[in-house]
PDB file of C-alpha atoms in Angstrom:
ATOM      1  CA  MET A1127     -57.297 104.627  27.383  1.00  0.00           C
ATOM      2  CA  LEU A1128     -58.173 104.443  23.933  1.00  0.00           C
ATOM      3  CA  HIS A1129     -55.374 104.447  20.786  1.00  0.00           C
ATOM      4  CA  LEU A1130     -56.709 107.385  18.108  1.00  0.00           C
ATOM      5  CA  ARG A1131     -54.942 107.054  15.007  1.00  0.00           C
ATOM      6  CA  VAL A1132     -55.585 110.044  12.518  1.00  0.00           C
ATOM      7  CA  VAL A1133     -55.006 110.100   8.755  1.00  0.00           C
ATOM      8  CA  CYS A1134     -55.220 113.620   6.886  1.00  0.00           C
ATOM      9  CA  SER A1135     -54.784 116.059   4.490  1.00  0.00           C
ATOM     10  CA  ALA A1136     -51.251 118.088   4.742  1.00  0.00           C
ATOM     11  CA  HIS A1137     -53.588 121.121   4.723  1.00  0.00           C
ATOM     12  CA  HIS A1138     -55.507 119.292   7.874  1.00  0.00           C
ATOM     13  CA  THR A1139     -52.874 118.350  10.549  1.00  0.00           C
ATOM     14  CA  ASP A1140     -52.361 121.437  12.190  1.00  0.00           C
ATOM     15  CA  ALA A1141     -55.622 122.187  13.323  1.00  0.00           C
ATOM     16  CA  VAL A1142     -55.928 118.390  14.169  1.00  0.00           C
ATOM     17  CA  LEU A1143     -52.611 119.157  17.018  1.00  0.00           C
ATOM     18  CA  ALA A1144     -54.353 122.165  17.576  1.00  0.00           C
ATOM     19  CA  LEU A1145     -57.322 120.669  18.666  1.00  0.00           C
ATOM     20  CA  LEU A1146     -56.365 117.016  20.520  1.00  0.00           C
ATOM     21  CA  ARG A1147     -53.540 119.424  22.487  1.00  0.00           C
ATOM     22  CA  ALA A1148     -56.264 121.746  23.962  1.00  0.00           C
ATOM     23  CA  ASP A1149     -58.190 118.485  25.071  1.00  0.00           C
ATOM     24  CA  LEU A1150     -57.268 117.046  29.269  1.00  0.00           C
ATOM     25  CA  GLY A1151     -58.213 113.493  28.204  1.00  0.00           C
ATOM     26  CA  ILE A1152     -55.430 113.512  25.480  1.00  0.00           C
ATOM     27  CA  ALA A1153     -51.582 111.338  26.044  1.00  0.00           C
ATOM     28  CA  HIS A1154     -48.873 111.120  24.008  1.00  0.00           C
ATOM     29  CA  LEU A1155     -49.802 113.049  20.966  1.00  0.00           C
ATOM     30  CA  VAL A1156     -47.487 111.994  18.435  1.00  0.00           C
ATOM     31  CA  VAL A1157     -47.207 112.789  14.348  1.00  0.00           C
ATOM     32  CA  THR A1158     -45.637 111.348  11.278  1.00  0.00           C
ATOM     33  CA  ARG A1159     -45.834 113.859   8.793  1.00  0.00           C
ATOM     34  CA  GLU A1160     -45.961 112.641   4.706  1.00  0.00           C
ATOM     35  CA  VAL A1161     -46.477 108.981   5.165  1.00  0.00           C
ATOM     36  CA  ALA A1162     -49.865 108.115   4.068  1.00  0.00           C
ATOM     37  CA  VAL A1163     -49.958 106.839   0.309  1.00  0.00           C
ATOM     38  CA  GLN A1164     -53.596 106.792  -0.626  1.00  0.00           C
ATOM     39  CA  PRO A1165     -54.628 109.358   0.176  1.00  0.00           C
ATOM     40  CA  PRO A1166     -51.420 111.057   0.483  1.00  0.00           C
ATOM     41  CA  GLY A1167     -51.247 113.161   4.025  1.00  0.00           C
ATOM     42  CA  ASP A1168     -50.025 112.810   7.788  1.00  0.00           C
ATOM     43  CA  VAL A1169     -50.970 110.495  10.266  1.00  0.00           C
ATOM     44  CA  VAL A1170     -51.539 111.614  14.004  1.00  0.00           C
ATOM     45  CA  GLU A1171     -51.853 109.082  17.364  1.00  0.00           C
ATOM     46  CA  ALA A1172     -52.394 109.417  20.684  1.00  0.00           C
ATOM     47  CA  ALA A1173     -53.820 108.071  23.758  1.00  0.00           C
ATOM     48  CA  VAL A1174     -57.273 109.775  25.218  1.00  0.00           C
ATOM     49  CA  ALA A1175     -59.131 108.834  27.717  1.00  0.00           C
ATOM     50  CA  ARG A1176     -62.997 107.797  27.023  1.00  0.00           C
ATOM     51  CA  GLU A1177     -64.746 110.344  28.536  1.00  0.00           C
ATOM     52  CA  SER A1178     -63.071 111.872  26.222  1.00  0.00           C
ATOM     53  CA  ALA A1179     -63.521 110.103  23.067  1.00  0.00           C
ATOM     54  CA  GLU A1180     -66.756 110.965  21.939  1.00  0.00           C
ATOM     55  CA  HIS A1181     -65.865 114.547  22.281  1.00  0.00           C
ATOM     56  CA  VAL A1182     -62.866 114.663  20.208  1.00  0.00           C
ATOM     57  CA  LEU A1183     -64.619 112.216  17.420  1.00  0.00           C
ATOM     58  CA  ASP A1184     -67.412 115.405  17.416  1.00  0.00           C
ATOM     59  CA  GLN A1185     -64.275 117.613  16.865  1.00  0.00           C
ATOM     60  CA  LEU A1186     -63.118 115.906  13.945  1.00  0.00           C
ATOM     61  CA  THR A1187     -65.252 115.189  12.172  1.00  0.00           C
ATOM     62  CA  ASP A1188     -66.233 118.676  12.524  1.00  0.00           C
ATOM     63  CA  LEU A1189     -62.822 119.949  10.846  1.00  0.00           C
ATOM     64  CA  GLY A1190     -64.012 117.492   7.844  1.00  0.00           C
ATOM     65  CA  VAL A1191     -61.503 114.737   7.575  1.00  0.00           C
ATOM     66  CA  ALA A1192     -63.192 111.800   7.665  1.00  0.00           C
ATOM     67  CA  ARG A1193     -64.145 112.930   4.467  1.00  0.00           C
ATOM     68  CA  THR A1194     -60.938 112.101   3.274  1.00  0.00           C
ATOM     69  CA  GLY A1195     -59.082 110.592   5.450  1.00  0.00           C
ATOM     70  CA  GLU A1196     -59.731 108.470   8.677  1.00  0.00           C
ATOM     71  CA  ILE A1197     -60.416 108.800  12.076  1.00  0.00           C
ATOM     72  CA  SER A1198     -60.501 105.590  13.681  1.00  0.00           C
ATOM     73  CA  LEU A1199     -60.413 104.504  17.313  1.00  0.00           C
ATOM     74  CA  THR A1200     -59.447 101.133  19.187  1.00  0.00           C
ATOM     75  CA  GLY A1201     -59.464  99.599  22.908  1.00  0.00           C
ATOM     76  CA  ILE A1202     -55.645  99.645  24.480  1.00  0.00           C
ATOM     77  CA  ASP A1203     -55.407  96.151  26.362  1.00  0.00           C
ATOM     78  CA  THR A1204     -52.068  97.246  28.666  1.00  0.00           C
ATOM     79  CA  LEU A1205     -51.232 100.204  28.600  1.00  0.00           C
ATOM     80  CA  GLU A1206     -48.327 101.169  31.109  1.00  0.00           C
ATOM     81  CA  SER A1207     -47.946 104.805  31.558  1.00  0.00           C
ATOM     82  CA  GLU A1208     -48.465 107.650  34.562  1.00  0.00           C
ATOM     83  CA  THR A1209     -48.533 110.561  32.134  1.00  0.00           C
ATOM     84  CA  ALA A1210     -51.739 108.322  31.132  1.00  0.00           C
ATOM     85  CA  GLU A1211     -52.926 107.286  34.408  1.00  0.00           C
ATOM     86  CA  ALA A1212     -52.356 111.278  35.307  1.00  0.00           C
ATOM     87  CA  VAL A1213     -54.514 112.735  31.861  1.00  0.00           C
ATOM     88  CA  GLU A1214     -57.380 109.946  32.970  1.00  0.00           C
ATOM     89  CA  ARG A1215     -57.211 111.376  36.185  1.00  0.00           C
ATOM     90  CA  ALA A1216     -57.839 114.933  34.413  1.00  0.00           C
ATOM     91  CA  ALA A1217     -60.441 114.694  31.919  1.00  0.00           C
ATOM     92  CA  PRO A1218     -63.872 115.536  33.550  1.00  0.00           C
ATOM     93  CA  GLY A1219     -66.157 112.383  33.710  1.00  0.00           C
ATOM     94  CA  ASP A1220     -65.876 108.196  34.275  1.00  0.00           C
ATOM     95  CA  ALA A1221     -64.786 106.006  32.007  1.00  0.00           C
ATOM     96  CA  ALA A1222     -67.077 103.830  33.520  1.00  0.00           C
ATOM     97  CA  ASP A1223     -69.628 107.060  32.104  1.00  0.00           C
ATOM     98  CA  ALA A1224     -68.487 107.622  28.573  1.00  0.00           C
ATOM     99  CA  VAL A1225     -70.957 107.108  25.599  1.00  0.00           C
ATOM    100  CA  ILE A1226     -69.159 106.990  22.661  1.00  0.00           C
ATOM    101  CA  TRP A1227     -72.611 107.366  19.779  1.00  0.00           C
ATOM    102  CA  GLU A1228     -70.009 106.113  16.899  1.00  0.00           C
ATOM    103  CA  GLU A1229     -69.133 103.236  18.187  1.00  0.00           C
ATOM    104  CA  LEU A1230     -72.476 102.031  19.523  1.00  0.00           C
ATOM    105  CA  VAL A1231     -73.730 102.788  16.139  1.00  0.00           C
ATOM    106  CA  THR A1232     -70.868 100.324  14.964  1.00  0.00           C
ATOM    107  CA  THR A1233     -71.340  97.648  17.247  1.00  0.00           C
ATOM    108  CA  THR A1234     -75.034  97.397  17.364  1.00  0.00           C
ATOM    109  CA  GLY A1235     -74.610  97.185  13.306  1.00  0.00           C
ATOM    110  CA  GLU A1236     -72.112  94.587  13.426  1.00  0.00           C
ATOM    111  CA  GLU A1237     -74.540  92.920  15.563  1.00  0.00           C
ATOM    112  CA  SER A1238     -78.180  93.233  13.776  1.00  0.00           C
ATOM    113  CA  ARG A1239     -77.249  92.114  10.542  1.00  0.00           C
ATOM    114  CA  LEU A1240     -79.171  89.030   9.196  1.00  0.00           C
ATOM    115  CA  ASN A1241     -76.436  86.928   7.669  1.00  0.00           C
ATOM    116  CA  GLY A1242     -75.576  83.340   7.909  1.00  0.00           C
ATOM    117  CA  VAL A1243     -73.652  83.441  11.523  1.00  0.00           C
ATOM    118  CA  PHE A1244     -76.723  85.440  12.513  1.00  0.00           C
ATOM    119  CA  LEU A1245     -79.241  82.613  11.740  1.00  0.00           C
ATOM    120  CA  ALA A1246     -77.133  79.970  13.102  1.00  0.00           C
ATOM    121  CA  PHE A1247     -76.697  81.358  15.934  1.00  0.00           C
ATOM    122  CA  LEU A1248     -80.710  81.668  16.717  1.00  0.00           C
ATOM    123  CA  VAL A1249     -81.200  78.484  15.231  1.00  0.00           C
ATOM    124  CA  LEU A1250     -78.916  76.511  17.418  1.00  0.00           C
ATOM    125  CA  SER A1251     -80.157  78.239  20.741  1.00  0.00           C
ATOM    126  CA  CYS A1252     -83.693  77.413  19.521  1.00  0.00           C
ATOM    127  CA  LEU A1253     -83.323  74.345  19.276  1.00  0.00           C
ATOM    128  CA  LEU A1254     -81.200  74.039  22.407  1.00  0.00           C
ATOM    129  CA  ALA A1255     -84.227  75.722  23.425  1.00  0.00           C
ATOM    130  CA  ALA A1256     -86.494  73.243  22.838  1.00  0.00           C
ATOM    131  CA  VAL A1257     -84.842  70.203  24.495  1.00  0.00           C
ATOM    132  CA  GLY A1258     -84.455  72.382  27.199  1.00  0.00           C
ATOM    133  CA  VAL A1259     -88.202  72.257  27.626  1.00  0.00           C
ATOM    134  CA  LEU A1260     -88.588  68.709  26.424  1.00  0.00           C
ATOM    135  CA  ALA A1261     -85.551  67.166  29.087  1.00  0.00           C
ATOM    136  CA  ASP A1262     -86.650  70.065  31.317  1.00  0.00           C
ATOM    137  CA  SER A1263     -83.817  71.502  32.157  1.00  0.00           C
ATOM    138  CA  ALA A1264     -83.063  74.912  33.402  1.00  0.00           C
ATOM    139  CA  ILE A1265     -79.575  75.011  32.760  1.00  0.00           C
ATOM    140  CA  THR A1266     -79.926  73.637  29.353  1.00  0.00           C
ATOM    141  CA  LEU A1267     -82.398  76.779  28.364  1.00  0.00           C
ATOM    142  CA  VAL A1268     -79.751  79.412  30.053  1.00  0.00           C
ATOM    143  CA  GLY A1269     -77.393  77.859  27.686  1.00  0.00           C
ATOM    144  CA  ALA A1270     -79.652  78.593  24.785  1.00  0.00           C
ATOM    145  CA  MET A1271     -80.658  81.925  26.330  1.00  0.00           C
ATOM    146  CA  VAL A1272     -76.638  82.884  26.139  1.00  0.00           C
ATOM    147  CA  VAL A1273     -76.631  81.408  22.921  1.00  0.00           C
ATOM    148  CA  SER A1274     -79.274  83.527  21.217  1.00  0.00           C
ATOM    149  CA  PRO A1275     -78.178  86.732  19.148  1.00  0.00           C
ATOM    150  CA  ASP A1276     -81.124  88.185  19.316  1.00  0.00           C
ATOM    151  CA  PHE A1277     -80.173  91.021  22.034  1.00  0.00           C
ATOM    152  CA  GLY A1278     -78.031  92.944  19.111  1.00  0.00           C
ATOM    153  CA  PRO A1279     -80.871  93.532  16.564  1.00  0.00           C
ATOM    154  CA  LEU A1280     -82.680  94.943  19.902  1.00  0.00           C
ATOM    155  CA  ALA A1281     -79.710  96.743  20.539  1.00  0.00           C
ATOM    156  CA  ALA A1282     -79.509  98.058  17.327  1.00  0.00           C
ATOM    157  CA  LEU A1283     -83.697  99.003  17.036  1.00  0.00           C
ATOM    158  CA  ALA A1284     -82.677 100.560  20.654  1.00  0.00           C
ATOM    159  CA  VAL A1285     -80.008 103.422  18.730  1.00  0.00           C
ATOM    160  CA  ALA A1286     -81.994 103.452  15.613  1.00  0.00           C
ATOM    161  CA  ALA A1287     -85.094 104.820  17.728  1.00  0.00           C
ATOM    162  CA  VAL A1288     -82.922 107.312  19.627  1.00  0.00           C
ATOM    163  CA  GLY A1289     -79.974 108.347  16.915  1.00  0.00           C
ATOM    164  CA  LYS A1290     -83.038 108.037  14.257  1.00  0.00           C
ATOM    165  CA  ARG A1291     -80.877 105.683  12.151  1.00  0.00           C
ATOM    166  CA  ARG A1292     -83.515 104.608   9.676  1.00  0.00           C
ATOM    167  CA  SER A1293     -80.971 101.995   8.089  1.00  0.00           C
ATOM    168  CA  LEU A1294     -80.444 100.422  11.463  1.00  0.00           C
ATOM    169  CA  ALA A1295     -83.502 100.072  11.972  1.00  0.00           C
ATOM    170  CA  GLY A1296     -84.375  98.763   8.512  1.00  0.00           C
ATOM    171  CA  SER A1297     -81.393  96.023   9.121  1.00  0.00           C
ATOM    172  CA  ALA A1298     -81.970  94.854  13.110  1.00  0.00           C
ATOM    173  CA  GLY A1299     -85.573  94.796  11.997  1.00  0.00           C
ATOM    174  CA  LEU A1300     -84.584  92.329   8.715  1.00  0.00           C
ATOM    175  CA  ALA A1301     -82.758  90.083  11.455  1.00  0.00           C
ATOM    176  CA  LEU A1302     -85.556  89.550  13.742  1.00  0.00           C
ATOM    177  CA  GLY A1303     -87.912  89.028  11.452  1.00  0.00           C
ATOM    178  CA  VAL A1304     -86.467  86.683   9.553  1.00  0.00           C
ATOM    179  CA  GLY A1305     -84.345  84.836  12.273  1.00  0.00           C
ATOM    180  CA  TYR A1306     -86.615  84.275  14.491  1.00  0.00           C
ATOM    181  CA  PRO A1307     -89.373  82.837  12.245  1.00  0.00           C
ATOM    182  CA  VAL A1308     -86.722  80.813  10.019  1.00  0.00           C
ATOM    183  CA  ALA A1309     -85.573  79.708  13.267  1.00  0.00           C
ATOM    184  CA  ILE A1310     -88.958  78.442  14.804  1.00  0.00           C
ATOM    185  CA  LEU A1311     -89.488  76.623  11.262  1.00  0.00           C
ATOM    186  CA  VAL A1312     -86.568  74.742  11.806  1.00  0.00           C
ATOM    187  CA  THR A1313     -87.328  73.806  15.496  1.00  0.00           C
ATOM    188  CA  VAL A1314     -90.690  72.507  14.049  1.00  0.00           C
ATOM    189  CA  LEU A1315     -89.066  70.071  11.737  1.00  0.00           C
ATOM    190  CA  GLY A1316     -87.039  68.981  14.520  1.00  0.00           C
ATOM    191  CA  ALA A1317     -90.040  68.544  16.764  1.00  0.00           C
ATOM    192  CA  ALA A1318     -91.813  66.847  14.070  1.00  0.00           C
ATOM    193  CA  LEU A1319     -88.139  64.384  13.260  1.00  0.00           C
ATOM    194  CA  ALA A1320     -87.898  63.469  17.330  1.00  0.00           C
ATOM    195  CA  ARG A1321     -91.676  62.739  17.524  1.00  0.00           C
ATOM    196  CA  LEU A1322     -91.971  60.597  14.360  1.00  0.00           C
ATOM    197  CA  ALA A1323     -88.827  58.440  15.929  1.00  0.00           C
ATOM    198  CA  GLY A1324     -90.572  58.541  19.602  1.00  0.00           C
ATOM    199  CA  LEU A1325     -88.391  60.980  21.145  1.00  0.00           C
ATOM    200  CA  PHE A1326     -91.092  63.690  21.269  1.00  0.00           C
ATOM    201  CA  ASP A1327     -94.345  62.539  23.588  1.00  0.00           C
ATOM    202  CA  PRO A1328     -97.254  65.868  23.160  1.00  0.00           C
ATOM    203  CA  SER A1329     -98.050  64.788  26.617  1.00  0.00           C
ATOM    204  CA  GLU A1330     -95.027  66.179  28.303  1.00  0.00           C
ATOM    205  CA  LEU A1331     -95.926  69.046  27.533  1.00  0.00           C
ATOM    206  CA  ASP A1332     -98.222  69.337  29.496  1.00  0.00           C
ATOM    207  CA  HIS A1333     -95.977  68.161  33.197  1.00  0.00           C
ATOM    208  CA  LEU A1334     -93.153  71.031  32.931  1.00  0.00           C
ATOM    209  CA  GLY A1335     -92.173  72.005  35.558  1.00  0.00           C
ATOM    210  CA  ARG A1336     -88.626  73.783  35.474  1.00  0.00           C
ATOM    211  CA  ALA A1337     -89.555  74.387  32.262  1.00  0.00           C
ATOM    212  CA  ALA A1338     -92.772  75.536  32.240  1.00  0.00           C
ATOM    213  CA  PHE A1339     -91.625  79.209  32.866  1.00  0.00           C
ATOM    214  CA  VAL A1340     -91.069  80.211  29.272  1.00  0.00           C
ATOM    215  CA  TYR A1341     -94.960  80.060  27.947  1.00  0.00           C
ATOM    216  CA  HIS A1342     -96.142  81.649  31.391  1.00  0.00           C
ATOM    217  CA  VAL A1343     -96.652  85.633  30.722  1.00  0.00           C
ATOM    218  CA  GLY A1344     -98.026  87.609  33.610  1.00  0.00           C
ATOM    219  CA  PRO A1345     -96.671  90.547  35.285  1.00  0.00           C
ATOM    220  CA  TYR A1346     -93.052  89.167  35.741  1.00  0.00           C
ATOM    221  CA  SER A1347     -92.400  89.073  32.172  1.00  0.00           C
ATOM    222  CA  VAL A1348     -92.567  92.481  31.287  1.00  0.00           C
ATOM    223  CA  ILE A1349     -90.332  93.559  34.987  1.00  0.00           C
ATOM    224  CA  ILE A1350     -88.087  91.235  33.649  1.00  0.00           C
ATOM    225  CA  SER A1351     -88.338  92.251  30.161  1.00  0.00           C
ATOM    226  CA  LEU A1352     -87.745  95.683  31.327  1.00  0.00           C
ATOM    227  CA  LEU A1353     -85.038  95.597  33.753  1.00  0.00           C
ATOM    228  CA  ALA A1354     -83.364  93.306  31.396  1.00  0.00           C
ATOM    229  CA  GLY A1355     -83.241  95.400  28.535  1.00  0.00           C
ATOM    230  CA  ALA A1356     -82.325  99.021  30.516  1.00  0.00           C
ATOM    231  CA  ALA A1357     -79.217  96.554  31.900  1.00  0.00           C
ATOM    232  CA  GLY A1358     -77.958  95.815  28.444  1.00  0.00           C
ATOM    233  CA  MET A1359     -77.963  98.733  27.115  1.00  0.00           C
ATOM    234  CA  LEU A1360     -76.501 100.316  30.490  1.00  0.00           C
ATOM    235  CA  ALA A1361     -74.060  97.145  30.260  1.00  0.00           C
ATOM    236  CA  LEU A1362     -73.004  98.374  26.060  1.00  0.00           C
ATOM    237  CA  THR A1363     -72.856 102.799  26.938  1.00  0.00           C
ATOM    238  CA  SER A1364     -70.733 101.717  29.867  1.00  0.00           C
ATOM    239  CA  ASP A1365     -68.345  99.951  28.453  1.00  0.00           C
ATOM    240  CA  LYS A1366     -69.496  96.963  30.801  1.00  0.00           C
ATOM    241  CA  SER A1367     -69.353  94.662  28.117  1.00  0.00           C
ATOM    242  CA  GLY A1368     -69.751  91.454  31.186  1.00  0.00           C
ATOM    243  CA  ALA A1369     -73.032  92.214  31.841  1.00  0.00           C
ATOM    244  CA  LEU A1370     -74.453  91.643  29.221  1.00  0.00           C
ATOM    245  CA  ILE A1371     -74.589  87.194  29.922  1.00  0.00           C
ATOM    246  CA  GLY A1372     -76.691  88.418  33.295  1.00  0.00           C
ATOM    247  CA  VAL A1373     -78.544  89.912  30.554  1.00  0.00           C
ATOM    248  CA  PHE A1374     -78.859  86.697  27.960  1.00  0.00           C
ATOM    249  CA  ILE A1375     -80.228  85.138  30.888  1.00  0.00           C
ATOM    250  CA  SER A1376     -82.357  86.710  32.523  1.00  0.00           C
ATOM    251  CA  VAL A1377     -84.922  86.852  29.167  1.00  0.00           C
ATOM    252  CA  THR A1378     -87.468  84.398  27.596  1.00  0.00           C
ATOM    253  CA  THR A1379     -86.974  84.892  24.124  1.00  0.00           C
ATOM    254  CA  VAL A1380     -85.487  82.141  22.212  1.00  0.00           C
ATOM    255  CA  PRO A1381     -87.072  79.479  25.196  1.00  0.00           C
ATOM    256  CA  ALA A1382     -90.794  80.584  24.337  1.00  0.00           C
ATOM    257  CA  ALA A1383     -89.344  80.385  20.484  1.00  0.00           C
ATOM    258  CA  GLY A1384     -88.191  77.342  21.267  1.00  0.00           C
ATOM    259  CA  PHE A1385     -91.580  75.828  23.436  1.00  0.00           C
ATOM    260  CA  ALA A1386     -93.926  77.511  20.569  1.00  0.00           C
ATOM    261  CA  ALA A1387     -93.004  74.997  18.451  1.00  0.00           C
ATOM    262  CA  LEU A1388     -92.920  72.314  20.266  1.00  0.00           C
ATOM    263  CA  ALA A1389     -96.480  73.026  21.781  1.00  0.00           C
ATOM    264  CA  ALA A1390     -97.631  74.113  18.032  1.00  0.00           C
ATOM    265  CA  VAL A1391     -96.207  70.218  16.673  1.00  0.00           C
ATOM    266  CA  ALA A1392     -98.275  69.392  19.606  1.00  0.00           C
ATOM    267  CA  GLY A1393    -101.686  70.545  18.478  1.00  0.00           C
ATOM    268  CA  HIS A1394    -101.489  72.747  21.991  1.00  0.00           C
ATOM    269  CA  TRP A1395    -102.874  76.169  20.238  1.00  0.00           C
ATOM    270  CA  THR A1396    -102.926  77.265  23.011  1.00  0.00           C
ATOM    271  CA  GLN A1397     -99.493  77.217  24.890  1.00  0.00           C
ATOM    272  CA  CYS A1398     -98.414  78.147  21.814  1.00  0.00           C
ATOM    273  CA  GLY A1399    -100.236  81.180  21.592  1.00  0.00           C
ATOM    274  CA  GLU A1400     -99.072  82.158  25.392  1.00  0.00           C
ATOM    275  CA  ALA A1401     -95.384  81.017  24.575  1.00  0.00           C
ATOM    276  CA  PHE A1402     -95.325  83.741  20.796  1.00  0.00           C
ATOM    277  CA  LEU A1403     -96.934  85.769  23.678  1.00  0.00           C
ATOM    278  CA  GLN A1404     -94.239  85.872  26.045  1.00  0.00           C
ATOM    279  CA  LEU A1405     -91.707  85.883  22.872  1.00  0.00           C
ATOM    280  CA  ALA A1406     -93.566  89.453  22.198  1.00  0.00           C
ATOM    281  CA  VAL A1407     -94.178  90.573  25.440  1.00  0.00           C
ATOM    282  CA  ASN A1408     -89.773  90.177  26.371  1.00  0.00           C
ATOM    283  CA  LEU A1409     -88.988  91.773  22.912  1.00  0.00           C
ATOM    284  CA  SER A1410     -91.288  94.467  22.945  1.00  0.00           C
ATOM    285  CA  GLY A1411     -90.332  95.599  26.698  1.00  0.00           C
ATOM    286  CA  ILE A1412     -86.487  95.340  25.869  1.00  0.00           C
ATOM    287  CA  THR A1413     -86.825  96.841  23.212  1.00  0.00           C
ATOM    288  CA  LEU A1414     -89.085 100.027  24.775  1.00  0.00           C
ATOM    289  CA  ALA A1415     -86.704  99.862  27.828  1.00  0.00           C
ATOM    290  CA  ALA A1416     -83.382 100.337  25.779  1.00  0.00           C
ATOM    291  CA  VAL A1417     -84.606 103.173  24.240  1.00  0.00           C
ATOM    292  CA  LEU A1418     -85.896 105.528  27.227  1.00  0.00           C
ATOM    293  CA  THR A1419     -82.052 104.441  28.722  1.00  0.00           C
ATOM    294  CA  LEU A1420     -80.303 105.107  26.221  1.00  0.00           C
ATOM    295  CA  PHE A1421     -82.652 108.165  25.648  1.00  0.00           C
ATOM    296  CA  LEU A1422     -81.558 108.378  29.469  1.00  0.00           C
ATOM    297  CA  ARG A1423     -77.855 108.374  28.505  1.00  0.00           C
ATOM    298  CA  ARG A1424     -77.537 110.861  26.240  1.00  0.00           C
ATOM    299  CA  GLU A1425     -79.481 113.437  27.989  1.00  0.00           C
ATOM    300  CA  HIS A1426     -77.389 112.842  30.431  1.00  0.00           C
ATOM    301  CA  VAL A1427     -79.998 112.408  33.006  1.00  0.00           C
ATOM    302  CA  LEU A1428     -78.231 109.097  33.792  1.00  0.00           C
ATOM    303  CA  PRO A1429     -74.379 109.643  34.214  1.00  0.00           C
ATOM    304  CA  ARG A1430     -72.248 110.524  30.799  1.00  0.00           C
ATOM    305  CA  ALA A1431     -69.566 112.391  30.426  1.00  0.00           C
ATOM    306  CA  HIS A1432     -67.313 114.435  27.607  1.00  0.00           C
TER     307      HIS A1432
END
């Protein structure tokens, strides 16, 4: 269940109450009149089943509530109510199948902004990947994949493509287009310093064991990126965010970028090119699969409930 809060002008209140009363996914409807100060109006609150949330948001938006007031949805961590449980059972569909479009746009938008935090995480994950390659440590490479924030912009590109949101596509493209070059450049500088300090011997790249997968491009690179993109978008649209960790671990984006930086410093240009190809394959495959998955979800080919 989600908590719905509507701040609206007095002339909208009765219409808001009427549409909420008519929805099977609404419980604990409460109205407090003449409490909103700026702008003046009423506050309506309710518990709403996740599978009904987008339908309710669409109706409230059509009423024009958002133009002069507020419509907000927040998660409810704990709710003890037999009434709410009955409402959730009565609502059509299943909560895990529900797609709340505005929530998805907001989430991916926040995760795809180019800012200091995004750059810091991408730089740190790229450096961590480079260390993982040099140490031939699969665990360290997994850690780099988990730390990397690049799935957010990739998911945003998918949402932008399906929802025709140019501004979202622009911010996501900027985050990736600036973030990866910055992260690779910093890693190149770090690798150069490590080479001067005697911590990095270029010949190490010729004898990789478990870390060699980060630049070897093959059919499985494409398959894994497509499966990961589909799983990631399915997790975002079905309130199963815990599955995203598995997506982060499965794809070779940041590890390939870290290896490309090392190969560039070592002068191994063939391996550097292969690593960049691996990076491009993974980024493209994830985005393509995410677009297709989101399109199918919106078109009801995959489960989606109101």
